[in-house]
mmCIF file of C-alpha atoms in Angstrom:
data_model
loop_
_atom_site.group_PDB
_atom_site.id
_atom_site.type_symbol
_atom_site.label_atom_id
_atom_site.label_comp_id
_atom_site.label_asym_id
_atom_site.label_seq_id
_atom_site.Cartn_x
_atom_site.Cartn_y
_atom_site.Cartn_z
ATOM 1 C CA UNK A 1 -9.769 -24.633 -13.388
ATOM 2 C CA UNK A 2 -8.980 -25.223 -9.738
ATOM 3 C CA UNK A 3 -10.733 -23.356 -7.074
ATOM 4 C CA UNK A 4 -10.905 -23.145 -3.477
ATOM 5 C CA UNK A 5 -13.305 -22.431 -0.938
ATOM 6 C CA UNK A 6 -13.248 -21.355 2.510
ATOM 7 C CA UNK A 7 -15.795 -20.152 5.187
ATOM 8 C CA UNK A 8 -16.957 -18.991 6.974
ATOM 9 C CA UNK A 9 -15.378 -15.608 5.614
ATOM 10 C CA UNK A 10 -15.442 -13.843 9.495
ATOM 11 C CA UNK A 11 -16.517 -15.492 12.993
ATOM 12 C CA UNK A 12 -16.758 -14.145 16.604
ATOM 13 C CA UNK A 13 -16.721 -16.623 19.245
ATOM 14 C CA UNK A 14 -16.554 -16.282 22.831
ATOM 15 C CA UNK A 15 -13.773 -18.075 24.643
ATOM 16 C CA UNK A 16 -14.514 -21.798 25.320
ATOM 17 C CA UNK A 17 -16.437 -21.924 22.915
ATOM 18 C CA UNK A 18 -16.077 -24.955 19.789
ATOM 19 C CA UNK A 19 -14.655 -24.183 16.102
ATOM 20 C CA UNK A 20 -15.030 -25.253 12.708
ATOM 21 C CA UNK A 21 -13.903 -23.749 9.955
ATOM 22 C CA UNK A 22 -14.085 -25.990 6.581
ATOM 23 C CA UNK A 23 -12.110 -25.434 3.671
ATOM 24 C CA UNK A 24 -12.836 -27.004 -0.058
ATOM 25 C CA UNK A 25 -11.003 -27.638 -3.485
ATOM 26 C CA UNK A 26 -12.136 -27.810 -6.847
ATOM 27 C CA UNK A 27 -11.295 -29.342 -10.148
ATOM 28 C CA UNK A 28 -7.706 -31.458 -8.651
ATOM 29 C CA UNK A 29 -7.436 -34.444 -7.186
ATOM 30 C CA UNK A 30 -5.285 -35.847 -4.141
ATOM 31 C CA UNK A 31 -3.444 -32.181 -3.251
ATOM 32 C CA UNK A 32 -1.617 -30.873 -0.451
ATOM 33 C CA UNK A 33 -3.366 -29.201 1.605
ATOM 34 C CA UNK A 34 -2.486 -26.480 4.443
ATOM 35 C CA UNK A 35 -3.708 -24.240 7.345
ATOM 36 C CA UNK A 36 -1.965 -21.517 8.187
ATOM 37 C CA UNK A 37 -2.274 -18.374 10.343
ATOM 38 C CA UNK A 38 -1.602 -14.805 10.852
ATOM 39 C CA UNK A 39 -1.984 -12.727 13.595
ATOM 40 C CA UNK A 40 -1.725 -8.946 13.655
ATOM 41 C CA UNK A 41 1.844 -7.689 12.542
ATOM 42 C CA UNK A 42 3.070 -10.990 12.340
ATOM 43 C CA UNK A 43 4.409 -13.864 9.291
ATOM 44 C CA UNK A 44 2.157 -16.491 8.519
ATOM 45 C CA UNK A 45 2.242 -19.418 10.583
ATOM 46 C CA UNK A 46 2.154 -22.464 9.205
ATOM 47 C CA UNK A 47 -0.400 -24.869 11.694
ATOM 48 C CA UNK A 48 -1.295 -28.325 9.969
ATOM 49 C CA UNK A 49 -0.783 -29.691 6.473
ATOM 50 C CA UNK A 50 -2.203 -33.158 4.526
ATOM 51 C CA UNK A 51 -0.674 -34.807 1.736
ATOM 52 C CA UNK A 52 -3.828 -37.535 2.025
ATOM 53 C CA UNK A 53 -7.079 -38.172 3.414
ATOM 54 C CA UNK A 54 -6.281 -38.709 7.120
ATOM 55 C CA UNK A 55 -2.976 -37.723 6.598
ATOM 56 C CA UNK A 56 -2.308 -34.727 8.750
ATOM 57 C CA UNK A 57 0.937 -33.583 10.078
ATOM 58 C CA UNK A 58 0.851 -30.480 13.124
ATOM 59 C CA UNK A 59 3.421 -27.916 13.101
ATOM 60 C CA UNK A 60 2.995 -26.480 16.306
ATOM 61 C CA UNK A 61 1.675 -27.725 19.328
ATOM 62 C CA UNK A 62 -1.766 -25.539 20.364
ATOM 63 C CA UNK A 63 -5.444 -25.838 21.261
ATOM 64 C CA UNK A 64 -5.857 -26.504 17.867
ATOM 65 C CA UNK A 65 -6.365 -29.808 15.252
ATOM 66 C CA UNK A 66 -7.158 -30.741 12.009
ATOM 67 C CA UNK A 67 -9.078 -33.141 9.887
ATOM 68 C CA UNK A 68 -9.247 -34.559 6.258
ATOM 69 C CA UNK A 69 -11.800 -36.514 5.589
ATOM 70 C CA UNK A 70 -12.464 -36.218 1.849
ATOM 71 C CA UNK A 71 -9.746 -35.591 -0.750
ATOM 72 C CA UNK A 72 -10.516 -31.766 -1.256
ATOM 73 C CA UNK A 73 -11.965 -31.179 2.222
ATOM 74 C CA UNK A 74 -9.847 -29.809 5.260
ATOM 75 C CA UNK A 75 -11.408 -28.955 8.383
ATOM 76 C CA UNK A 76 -9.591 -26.680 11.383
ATOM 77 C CA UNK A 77 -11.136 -27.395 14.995
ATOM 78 C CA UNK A 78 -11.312 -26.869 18.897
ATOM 79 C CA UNK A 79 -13.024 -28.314 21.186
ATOM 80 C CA UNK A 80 -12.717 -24.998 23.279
ATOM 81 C CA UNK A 81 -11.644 -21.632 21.998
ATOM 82 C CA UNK A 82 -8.694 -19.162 23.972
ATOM 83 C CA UNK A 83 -8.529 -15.845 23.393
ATOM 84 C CA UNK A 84 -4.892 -16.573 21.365
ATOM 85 C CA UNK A 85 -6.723 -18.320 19.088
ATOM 86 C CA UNK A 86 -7.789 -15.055 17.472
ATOM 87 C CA UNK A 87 -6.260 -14.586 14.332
ATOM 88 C CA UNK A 88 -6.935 -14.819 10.087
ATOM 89 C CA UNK A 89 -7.046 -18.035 9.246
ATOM 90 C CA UNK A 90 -5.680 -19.104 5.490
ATOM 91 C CA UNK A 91 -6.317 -22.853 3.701
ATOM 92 C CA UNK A 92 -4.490 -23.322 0.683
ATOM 93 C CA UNK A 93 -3.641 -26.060 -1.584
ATOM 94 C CA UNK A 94 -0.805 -27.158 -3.885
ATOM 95 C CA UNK A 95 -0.646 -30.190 -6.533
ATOM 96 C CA UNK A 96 2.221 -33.179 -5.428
ATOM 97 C CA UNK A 97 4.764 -31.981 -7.454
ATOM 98 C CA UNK A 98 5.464 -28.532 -5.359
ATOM 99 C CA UNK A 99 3.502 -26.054 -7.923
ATOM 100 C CA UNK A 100 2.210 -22.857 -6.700
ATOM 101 C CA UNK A 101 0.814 -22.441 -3.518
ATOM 102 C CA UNK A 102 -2.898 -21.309 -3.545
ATOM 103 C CA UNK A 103 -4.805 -19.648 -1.171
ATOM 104 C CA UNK A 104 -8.278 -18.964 0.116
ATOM 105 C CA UNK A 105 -9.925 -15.675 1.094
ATOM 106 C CA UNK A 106 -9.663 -16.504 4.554
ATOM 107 C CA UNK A 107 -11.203 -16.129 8.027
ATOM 108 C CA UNK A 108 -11.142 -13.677 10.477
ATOM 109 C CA UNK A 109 -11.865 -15.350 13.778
ATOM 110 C CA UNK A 110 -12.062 -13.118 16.437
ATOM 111 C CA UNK A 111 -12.546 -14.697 20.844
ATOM 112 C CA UNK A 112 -13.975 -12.602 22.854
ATOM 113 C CA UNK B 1 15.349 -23.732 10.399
ATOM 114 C CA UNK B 2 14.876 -21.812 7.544
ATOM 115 C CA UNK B 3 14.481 -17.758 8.096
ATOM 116 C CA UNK B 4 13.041 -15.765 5.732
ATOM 117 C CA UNK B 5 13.773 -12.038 5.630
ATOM 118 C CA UNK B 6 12.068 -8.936 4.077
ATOM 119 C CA UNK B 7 13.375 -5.439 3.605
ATOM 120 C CA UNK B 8 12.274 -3.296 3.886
ATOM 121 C CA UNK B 9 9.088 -3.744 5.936
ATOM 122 C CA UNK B 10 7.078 -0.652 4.607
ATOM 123 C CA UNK B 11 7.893 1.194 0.963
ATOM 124 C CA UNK B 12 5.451 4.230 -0.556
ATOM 125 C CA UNK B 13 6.991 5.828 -3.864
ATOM 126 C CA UNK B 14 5.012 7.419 -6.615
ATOM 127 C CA UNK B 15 3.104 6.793 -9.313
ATOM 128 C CA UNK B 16 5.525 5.256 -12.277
ATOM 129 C CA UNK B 17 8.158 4.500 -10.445
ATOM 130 C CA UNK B 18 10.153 1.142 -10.870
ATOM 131 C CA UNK B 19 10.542 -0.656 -7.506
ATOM 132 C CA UNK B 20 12.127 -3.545 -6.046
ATOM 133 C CA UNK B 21 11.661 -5.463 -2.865
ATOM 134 C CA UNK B 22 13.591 -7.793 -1.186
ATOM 135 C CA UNK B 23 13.860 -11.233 0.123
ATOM 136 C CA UNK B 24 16.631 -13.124 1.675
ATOM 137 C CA UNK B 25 16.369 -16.768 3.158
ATOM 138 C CA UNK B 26 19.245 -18.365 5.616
ATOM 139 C CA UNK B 27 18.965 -22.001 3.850
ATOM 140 C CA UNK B 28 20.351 -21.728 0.470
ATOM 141 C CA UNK B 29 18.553 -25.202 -0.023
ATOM 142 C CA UNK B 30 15.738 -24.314 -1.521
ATOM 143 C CA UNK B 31 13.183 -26.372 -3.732
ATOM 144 C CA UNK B 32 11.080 -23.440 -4.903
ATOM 145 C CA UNK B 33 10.630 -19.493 -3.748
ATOM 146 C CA UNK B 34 7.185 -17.590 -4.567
ATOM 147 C CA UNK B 35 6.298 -14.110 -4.288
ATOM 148 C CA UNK B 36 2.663 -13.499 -3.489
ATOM 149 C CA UNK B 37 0.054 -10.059 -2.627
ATOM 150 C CA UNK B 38 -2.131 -9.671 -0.429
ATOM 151 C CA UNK B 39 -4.317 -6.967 0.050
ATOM 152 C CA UNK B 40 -5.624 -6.039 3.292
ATOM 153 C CA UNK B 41 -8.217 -8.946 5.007
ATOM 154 C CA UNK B 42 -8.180 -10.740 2.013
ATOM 155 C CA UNK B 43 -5.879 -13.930 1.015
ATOM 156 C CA UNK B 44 -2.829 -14.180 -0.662
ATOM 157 C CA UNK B 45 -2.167 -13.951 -4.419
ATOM 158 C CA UNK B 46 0.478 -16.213 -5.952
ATOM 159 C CA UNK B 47 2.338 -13.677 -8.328
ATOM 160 C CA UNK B 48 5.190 -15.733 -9.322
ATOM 161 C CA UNK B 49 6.964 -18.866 -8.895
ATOM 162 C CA UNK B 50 10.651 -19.880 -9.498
ATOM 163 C CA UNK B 51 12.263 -23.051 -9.166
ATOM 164 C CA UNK B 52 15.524 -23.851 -7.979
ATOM 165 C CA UNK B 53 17.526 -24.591 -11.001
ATOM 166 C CA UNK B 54 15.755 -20.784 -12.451
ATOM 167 C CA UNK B 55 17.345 -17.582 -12.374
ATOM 168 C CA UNK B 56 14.210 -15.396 -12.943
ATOM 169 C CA UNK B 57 10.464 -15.106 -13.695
ATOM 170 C CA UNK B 58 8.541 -12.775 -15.558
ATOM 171 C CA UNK B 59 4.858 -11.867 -15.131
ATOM 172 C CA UNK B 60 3.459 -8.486 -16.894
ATOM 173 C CA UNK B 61 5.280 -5.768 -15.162
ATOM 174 C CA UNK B 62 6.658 -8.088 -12.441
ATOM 175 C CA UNK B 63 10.219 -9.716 -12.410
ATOM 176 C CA UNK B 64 11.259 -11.844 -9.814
ATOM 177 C CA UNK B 65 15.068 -13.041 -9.694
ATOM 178 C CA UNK B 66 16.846 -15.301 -7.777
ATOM 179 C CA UNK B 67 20.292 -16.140 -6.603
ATOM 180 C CA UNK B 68 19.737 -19.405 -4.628
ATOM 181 C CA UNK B 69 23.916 -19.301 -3.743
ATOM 182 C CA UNK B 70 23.370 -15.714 -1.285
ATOM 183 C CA UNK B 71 20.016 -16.742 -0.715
ATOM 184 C CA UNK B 72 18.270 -13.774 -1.815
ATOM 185 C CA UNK B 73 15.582 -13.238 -4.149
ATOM 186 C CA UNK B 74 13.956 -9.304 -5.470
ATOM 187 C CA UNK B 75 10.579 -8.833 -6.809
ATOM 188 C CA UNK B 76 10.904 -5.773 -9.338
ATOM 189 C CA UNK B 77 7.827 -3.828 -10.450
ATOM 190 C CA UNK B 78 8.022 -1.477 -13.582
ATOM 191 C CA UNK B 79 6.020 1.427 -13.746
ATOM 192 C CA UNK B 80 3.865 1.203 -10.342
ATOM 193 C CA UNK B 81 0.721 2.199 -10.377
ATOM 194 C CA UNK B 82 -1.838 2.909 -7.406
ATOM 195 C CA UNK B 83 -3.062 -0.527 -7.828
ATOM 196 C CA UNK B 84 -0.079 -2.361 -6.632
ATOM 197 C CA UNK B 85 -0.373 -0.718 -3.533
ATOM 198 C CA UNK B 86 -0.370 -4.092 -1.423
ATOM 199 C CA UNK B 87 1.175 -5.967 0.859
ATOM 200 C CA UNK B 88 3.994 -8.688 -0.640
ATOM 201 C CA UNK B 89 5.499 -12.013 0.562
ATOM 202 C CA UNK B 90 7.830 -14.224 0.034
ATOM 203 C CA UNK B 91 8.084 -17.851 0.727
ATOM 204 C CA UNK B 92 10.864 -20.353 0.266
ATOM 205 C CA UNK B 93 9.635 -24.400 -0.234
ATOM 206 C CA UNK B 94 12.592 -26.536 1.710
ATOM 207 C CA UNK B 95 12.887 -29.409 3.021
ATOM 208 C CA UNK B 96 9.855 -31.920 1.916
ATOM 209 C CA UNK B 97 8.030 -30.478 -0.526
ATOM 210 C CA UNK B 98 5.462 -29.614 1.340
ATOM 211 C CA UNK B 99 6.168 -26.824 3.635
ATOM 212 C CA UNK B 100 6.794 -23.135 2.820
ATOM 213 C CA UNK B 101 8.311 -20.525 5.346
ATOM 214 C CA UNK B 102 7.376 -17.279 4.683
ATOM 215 C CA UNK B 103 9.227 -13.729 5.132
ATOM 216 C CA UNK B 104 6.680 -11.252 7.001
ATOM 217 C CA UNK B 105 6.538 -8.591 4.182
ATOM 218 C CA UNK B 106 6.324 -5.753 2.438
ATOM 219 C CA UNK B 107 3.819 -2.991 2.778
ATOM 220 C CA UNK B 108 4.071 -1.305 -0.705
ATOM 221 C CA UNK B 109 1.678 2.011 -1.281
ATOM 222 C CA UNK B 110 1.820 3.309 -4.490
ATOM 223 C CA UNK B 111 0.855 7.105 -4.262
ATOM 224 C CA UNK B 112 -0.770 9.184 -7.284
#
């Protein structure tokens, strides 16, 4: 069965600081593959997505970027943290053919 | 630009009630719609998934409908139970099959 994996599961960072969260699949092969966020009260906001390895398509411009560099592996960055970029941070996945999205359990980033 | 709409925003009923919550979406569209949970600091849940040319889904105690021609879908819940207390989303697929907008949901608490 497939399974995802995302960590780290909360982070504190102070602003300026770098970021790297890394987010794995299990048991597919080639899927889409997504970050999105949500802040406090709001929707989730959809920030990068991959349909390949080095394949990555932004959604909204930001301090933000992302990376693919295995199949299953999707990695969220800065090179230097703002307070906005608080938030929970999701990864999820989906197989070619638009099946279910699936998520991870998330991280809570918090720049102080 | 797709919109996705939830109402209503927050919903507490009783024990054993039957429920339903609602989604509408401004892009009739649509390549898929899924109804997820997600309890508090955790990720989301896929509940249930319905394709375009489908008129409902049925999971358990869950039914989710949709009428792609108003562009409105309902999540129905038989016989709630404390357990469901969550918070639920919605998310239409348009577009490439690869993006989902999301509605900014419900806050259900089921009360004994």
């Amino acid at each position: 069965s497939q399974t995802i994996h995302q960590w780290p599961a909360t982070l504190v960072q102070p602003v300026g600081s770098p970021l790297s969260l890394e987010c794995t699949v299990e048991g597919t092969s080639n899927p889409n593959l997504y970050w999105y966020r949500q802040a406090a009260g709001r929707g989730l906001q959809l920030l990068f997505y991959s349909v390949g390895i080095g394949q990555i398509s932004s959604e909204v411009p930001q301090n933000l970027s992302a990376s693919r560099p295995q199949d299953r592996q999707f990695i969220l960055s800065s090179k230097k943290l703002l307070l906005s970029d608080s938030g929970f941070y999701l990864c999820a996945w989906s197989n070619v053919d638009g099946s279910p999205l699936h998520f991870g359990n998330g991280t809570r980033l918090t720049v102080t | 630009k797709q919109e996705v709409t939830q109402i209503p925003a927050a919903l507490s009923v009783p024990e054993g009630e039957n429920l339903v919550l609602n989604c509408s979406f401004t892009d009739s569209a649509i390549y898929n719609l899924q109804w997820f949970r997600q309890d508090p600091g955790k990720g989301l849940t896929s509940l249930l998934l319905i394709q375009s040319s489908q008129r409902e889904q049925t999971s358990g105690r869950l039914n989710a409908s949709l009428d792609k021609s108003s562009g409105r879908s309902t999540l129905y819940i038989a016989a709630s139970q404390p357990g469901d207390s969550a918070t639920y989303l919605c998310a239409v697929r348009t577009g490439t099959a690869s993006k989902l907008t999301f509605g900014t949901g419900t806050r259900l608490q089921v009360t004994l």
